[in-house]
Coordinates of C-alpha atoms and ligand atoms in Angstrom, one line a residue:
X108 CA -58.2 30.9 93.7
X109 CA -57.0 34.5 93.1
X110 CA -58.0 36.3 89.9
X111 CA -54.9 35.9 88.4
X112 CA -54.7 32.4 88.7
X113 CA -58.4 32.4 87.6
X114 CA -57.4 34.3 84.6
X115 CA -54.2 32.1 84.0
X116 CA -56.7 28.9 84.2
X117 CA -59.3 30.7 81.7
X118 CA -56.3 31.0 79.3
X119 CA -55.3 27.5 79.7
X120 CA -58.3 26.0 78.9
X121 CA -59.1 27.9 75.8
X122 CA -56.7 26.7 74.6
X123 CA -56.9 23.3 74.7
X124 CA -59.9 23.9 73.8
X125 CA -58.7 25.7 70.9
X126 CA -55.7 22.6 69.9
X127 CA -58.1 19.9 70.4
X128 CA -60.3 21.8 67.6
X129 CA -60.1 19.2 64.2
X130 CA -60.5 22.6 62.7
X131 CA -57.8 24.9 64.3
X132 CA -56.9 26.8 60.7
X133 CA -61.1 28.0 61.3
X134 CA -59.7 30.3 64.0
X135 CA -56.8 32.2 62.3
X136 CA -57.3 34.6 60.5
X137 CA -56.5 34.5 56.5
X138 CA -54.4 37.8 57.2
X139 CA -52.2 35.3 58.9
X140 CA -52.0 33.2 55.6
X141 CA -50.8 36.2 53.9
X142 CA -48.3 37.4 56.4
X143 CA -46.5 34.2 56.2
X144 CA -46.6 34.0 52.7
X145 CA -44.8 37.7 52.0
X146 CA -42.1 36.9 54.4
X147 CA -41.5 33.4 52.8
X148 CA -41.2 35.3 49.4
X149 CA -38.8 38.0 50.7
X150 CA -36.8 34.9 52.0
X151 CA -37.1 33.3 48.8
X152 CA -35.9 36.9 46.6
X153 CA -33.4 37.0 49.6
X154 CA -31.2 33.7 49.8
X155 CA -32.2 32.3 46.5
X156 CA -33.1 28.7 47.7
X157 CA -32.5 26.1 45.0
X158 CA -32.7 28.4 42.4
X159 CA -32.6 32.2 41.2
X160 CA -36.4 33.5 40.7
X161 CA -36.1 34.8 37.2
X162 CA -36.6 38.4 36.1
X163 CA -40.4 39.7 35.5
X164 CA -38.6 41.9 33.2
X165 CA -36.0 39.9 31.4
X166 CA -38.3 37.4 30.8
X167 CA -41.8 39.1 29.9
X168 CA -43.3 36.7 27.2
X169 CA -42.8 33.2 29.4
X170 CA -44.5 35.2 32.2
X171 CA -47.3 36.5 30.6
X172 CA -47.8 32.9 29.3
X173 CA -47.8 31.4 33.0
X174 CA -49.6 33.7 34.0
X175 CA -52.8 33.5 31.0
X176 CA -52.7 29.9 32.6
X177 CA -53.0 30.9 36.5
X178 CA -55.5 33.3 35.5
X179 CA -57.7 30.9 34.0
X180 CA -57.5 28.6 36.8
X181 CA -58.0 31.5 39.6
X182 CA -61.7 32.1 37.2
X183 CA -63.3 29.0 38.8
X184 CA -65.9 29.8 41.3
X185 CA -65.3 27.5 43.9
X186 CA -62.3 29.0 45.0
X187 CA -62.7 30.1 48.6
X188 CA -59.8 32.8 49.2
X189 CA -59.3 33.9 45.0
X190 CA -60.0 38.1 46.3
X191 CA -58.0 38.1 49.2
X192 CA -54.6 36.1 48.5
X193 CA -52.0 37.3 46.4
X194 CA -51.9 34.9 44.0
X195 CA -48.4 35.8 42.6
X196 CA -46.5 33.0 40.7
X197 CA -42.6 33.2 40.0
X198 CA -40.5 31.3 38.2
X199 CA -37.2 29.6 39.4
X200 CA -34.1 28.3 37.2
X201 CA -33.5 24.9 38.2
X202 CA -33.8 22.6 35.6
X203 CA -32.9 19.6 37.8
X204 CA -36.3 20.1 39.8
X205 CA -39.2 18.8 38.5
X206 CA -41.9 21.0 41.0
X207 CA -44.0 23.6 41.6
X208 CA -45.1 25.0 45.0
X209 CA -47.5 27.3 46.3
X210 CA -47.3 28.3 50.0
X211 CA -49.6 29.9 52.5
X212 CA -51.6 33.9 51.1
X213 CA -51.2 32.3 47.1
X214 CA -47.1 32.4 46.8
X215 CA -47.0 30.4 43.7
X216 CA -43.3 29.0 42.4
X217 CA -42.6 26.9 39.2
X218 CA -39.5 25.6 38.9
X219 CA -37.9 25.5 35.3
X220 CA -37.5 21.5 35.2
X221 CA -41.0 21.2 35.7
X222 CA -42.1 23.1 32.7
X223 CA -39.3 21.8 30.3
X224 CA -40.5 18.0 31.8
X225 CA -43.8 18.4 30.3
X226 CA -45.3 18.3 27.1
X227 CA -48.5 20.7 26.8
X228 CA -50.4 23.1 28.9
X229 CA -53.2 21.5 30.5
X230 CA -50.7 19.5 32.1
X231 CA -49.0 22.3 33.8
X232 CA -52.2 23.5 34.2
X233 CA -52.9 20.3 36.4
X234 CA -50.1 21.0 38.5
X235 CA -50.4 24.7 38.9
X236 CA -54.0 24.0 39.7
X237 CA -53.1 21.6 42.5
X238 CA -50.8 23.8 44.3
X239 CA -52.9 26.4 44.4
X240 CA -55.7 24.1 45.9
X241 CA -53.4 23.4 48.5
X242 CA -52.9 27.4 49.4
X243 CA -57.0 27.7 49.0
X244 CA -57.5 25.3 51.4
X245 CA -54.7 26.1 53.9
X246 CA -53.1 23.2 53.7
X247 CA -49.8 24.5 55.1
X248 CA -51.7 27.0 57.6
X249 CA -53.1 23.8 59.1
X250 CA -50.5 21.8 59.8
X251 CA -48.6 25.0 61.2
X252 CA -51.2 25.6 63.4
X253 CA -51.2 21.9 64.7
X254 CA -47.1 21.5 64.6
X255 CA -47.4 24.8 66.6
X256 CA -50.4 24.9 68.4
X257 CA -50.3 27.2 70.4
X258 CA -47.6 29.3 70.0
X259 CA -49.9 30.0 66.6
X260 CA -52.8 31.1 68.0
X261 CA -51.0 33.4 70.6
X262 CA -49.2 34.8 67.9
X263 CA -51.8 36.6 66.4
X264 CA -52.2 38.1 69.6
X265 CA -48.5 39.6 69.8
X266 CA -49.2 40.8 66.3
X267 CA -47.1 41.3 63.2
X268 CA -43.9 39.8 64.8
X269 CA -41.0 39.7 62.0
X270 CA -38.7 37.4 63.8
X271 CA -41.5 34.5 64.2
X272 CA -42.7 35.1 61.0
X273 CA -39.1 34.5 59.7
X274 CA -39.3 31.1 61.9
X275 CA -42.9 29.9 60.2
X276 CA -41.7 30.6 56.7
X277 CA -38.8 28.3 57.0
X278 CA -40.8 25.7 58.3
X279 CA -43.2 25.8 55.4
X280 CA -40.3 24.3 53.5
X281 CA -40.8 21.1 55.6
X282 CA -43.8 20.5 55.4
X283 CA -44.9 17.3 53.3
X284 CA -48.8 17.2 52.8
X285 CA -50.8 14.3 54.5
X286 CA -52.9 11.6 52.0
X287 CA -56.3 13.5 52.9
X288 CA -54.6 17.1 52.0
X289 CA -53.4 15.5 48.7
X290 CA -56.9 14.1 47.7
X291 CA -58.6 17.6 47.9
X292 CA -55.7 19.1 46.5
X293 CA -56.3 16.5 43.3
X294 CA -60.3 16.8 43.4
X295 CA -60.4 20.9 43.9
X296 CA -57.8 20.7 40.5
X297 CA -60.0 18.6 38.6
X298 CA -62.8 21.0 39.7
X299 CA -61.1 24.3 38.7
X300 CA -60.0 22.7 35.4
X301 CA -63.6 21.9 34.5
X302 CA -64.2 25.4 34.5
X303 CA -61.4 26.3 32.0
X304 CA -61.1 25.1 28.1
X305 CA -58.8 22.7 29.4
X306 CA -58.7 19.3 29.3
X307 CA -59.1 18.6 33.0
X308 CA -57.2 15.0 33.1
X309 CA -54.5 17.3 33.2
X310 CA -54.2 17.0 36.6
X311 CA -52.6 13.4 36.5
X312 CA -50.6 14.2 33.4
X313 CA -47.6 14.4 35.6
X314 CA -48.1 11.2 36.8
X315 CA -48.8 9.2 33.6
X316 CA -45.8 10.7 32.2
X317 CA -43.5 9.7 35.4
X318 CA -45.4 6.2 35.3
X319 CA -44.2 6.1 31.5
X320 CA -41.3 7.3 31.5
X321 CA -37.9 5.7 33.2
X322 CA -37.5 6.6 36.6
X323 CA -34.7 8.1 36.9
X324 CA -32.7 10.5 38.7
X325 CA -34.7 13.5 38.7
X326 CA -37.7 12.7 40.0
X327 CA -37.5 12.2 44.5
X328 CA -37.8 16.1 44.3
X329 CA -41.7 16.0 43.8
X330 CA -42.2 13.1 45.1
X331 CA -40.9 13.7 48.5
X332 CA -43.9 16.3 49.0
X333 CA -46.2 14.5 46.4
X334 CA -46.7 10.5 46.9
X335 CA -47.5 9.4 43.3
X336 CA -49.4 6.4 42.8
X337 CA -51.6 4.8 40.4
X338 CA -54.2 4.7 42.9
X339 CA -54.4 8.4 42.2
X340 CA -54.2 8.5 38.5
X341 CA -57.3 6.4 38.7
X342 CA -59.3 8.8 41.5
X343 CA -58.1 11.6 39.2
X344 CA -60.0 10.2 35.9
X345 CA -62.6 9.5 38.2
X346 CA -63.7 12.8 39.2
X347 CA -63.2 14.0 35.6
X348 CA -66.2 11.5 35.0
X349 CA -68.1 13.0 37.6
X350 CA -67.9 16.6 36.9
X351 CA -67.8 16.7 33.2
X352 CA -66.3 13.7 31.1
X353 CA -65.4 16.7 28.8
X354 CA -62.4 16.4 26.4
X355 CA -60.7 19.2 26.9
X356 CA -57.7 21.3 24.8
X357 CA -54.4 20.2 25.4
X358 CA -52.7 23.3 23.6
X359 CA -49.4 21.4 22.8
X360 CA -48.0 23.7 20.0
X361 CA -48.5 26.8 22.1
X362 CA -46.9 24.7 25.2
X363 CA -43.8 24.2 22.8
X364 CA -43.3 27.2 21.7
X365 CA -43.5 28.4 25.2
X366 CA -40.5 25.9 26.5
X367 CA -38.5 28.0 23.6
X368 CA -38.5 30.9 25.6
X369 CA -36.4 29.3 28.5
X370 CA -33.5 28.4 26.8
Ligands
ZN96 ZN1 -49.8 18.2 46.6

């Protein structure tokens, strides 16, 4: 065997060794997170998808309200990556989407349907908390890295390539969560909501209102990346048992005062 194909060999095992690891999000980096994310946000100023993200400027008080509410969640402790992602939220006009996203670094989008579909702040709370679980944990990151494999993990050693970057952050679109990811993702936003003033059943307030209310047209959106189901509602309350029982604030007036700055 010459060195070369020694060397070639070496390479090839690692990384098997490297895809066959249940953990394969433990070997890249968090920078890699936050590279993806910041190109998927310049996409997302850029081409404007299903939406325009409104104006920080135009619309300063519905901001700063959002963003009292992130910053409460992003307070609790267990949060793994709270320092070093971004943690940036936007908002998008759709009213037709009922959803909120929040993709690899802490890139954190609400669309406008979502907020005028519910009725009080610990709900969106819920939901906002939830997403960003699923950027905490790496959700996306992970199932990049075992769509990709490979190609991941030699990425980082190519370095800050625009063009693949371009490639990940429309995938991230895709992606739909598996059961397991959606489970932490509901636990981790009961957690952080226990460590807020608000009333952590929050987290399933989207589903008891979809369960009450008619379904009707507008609701495939979220549930094409989030399977509802009952079952979860009841896991949900659950873990509020578990880690505090607490009756929390719902803050409904301020949540409809809020809405009144959309229109
Ligand atoms: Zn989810």
């Amino acid at each position: 065997l010459s060195k070369k194909k020694l060397g070639l060999f070496l390479v090839f095992a690692l990384c098997i060794l490297i895809s066959s690891c249940s953990r394969l999000k433990d070997f890249i980096p968090i920078e890699v997170d936050k590279a993806i994310g910041e190109q998927f946000d310049t996409q997302m100023s850029m081409y404007n998808y299903k939406g325009v993200v409104l104006s920080k400027i135009e619309h300063k008080e519905i901001y700063a309200y959002l963003d009292n509410i992130k910053s409460k969640i992003l307070a609790a402790p267990t949060l793994k990556h709270k320092k070093a992602f971004v943690w940036q939220l936007k908002i998008i006009e759709n009213d037709s989407i009922l959803n909120a996203f929040c993709v690899s670094g802490g890139y954190i989008y609400v669309y406008t349907g979502l907020i005028k579909f519910l009725d009080n702040e610990a709900e969106l709370a819920g939901v906002l908390a939830h997403e960003i679980a699923h950027a905490d944990n790496r959700h996306s990151t992970a199932q990049l890295a075992s769509q990709m494999g490979i190609t991941l993990v030699l990425s980082l050693f190519i370095g800050n390539d625009v063009s693949f970057l371009v490639n990940i952050a429309k995938q991230l679109l895709d992606l739909s969560f598996s059961r397991a990811d959606e489970q932490q993702a509901d636990f981790c936003a009961v957690q952080y909501l226990s460590y807020t003033d608000y009333d952590a059943r929050g987290v399933g307030g989207f589903f008891k209102k979809l369960i009450s209310s008619k379904k009707d047209t507008k609701i495939p959106e979220f549930l094409s990346t989030h399977p509802a189901s009952e079952n979860r509602l009841e896991e949900i309350d659950a873990n509020w048992k578990k880690m505090s029982g607490r009756k929390g604030k719902l803050f409904i007036n301020e949540y409809q005062k809020a809405k009144i700055w959309l229109k």
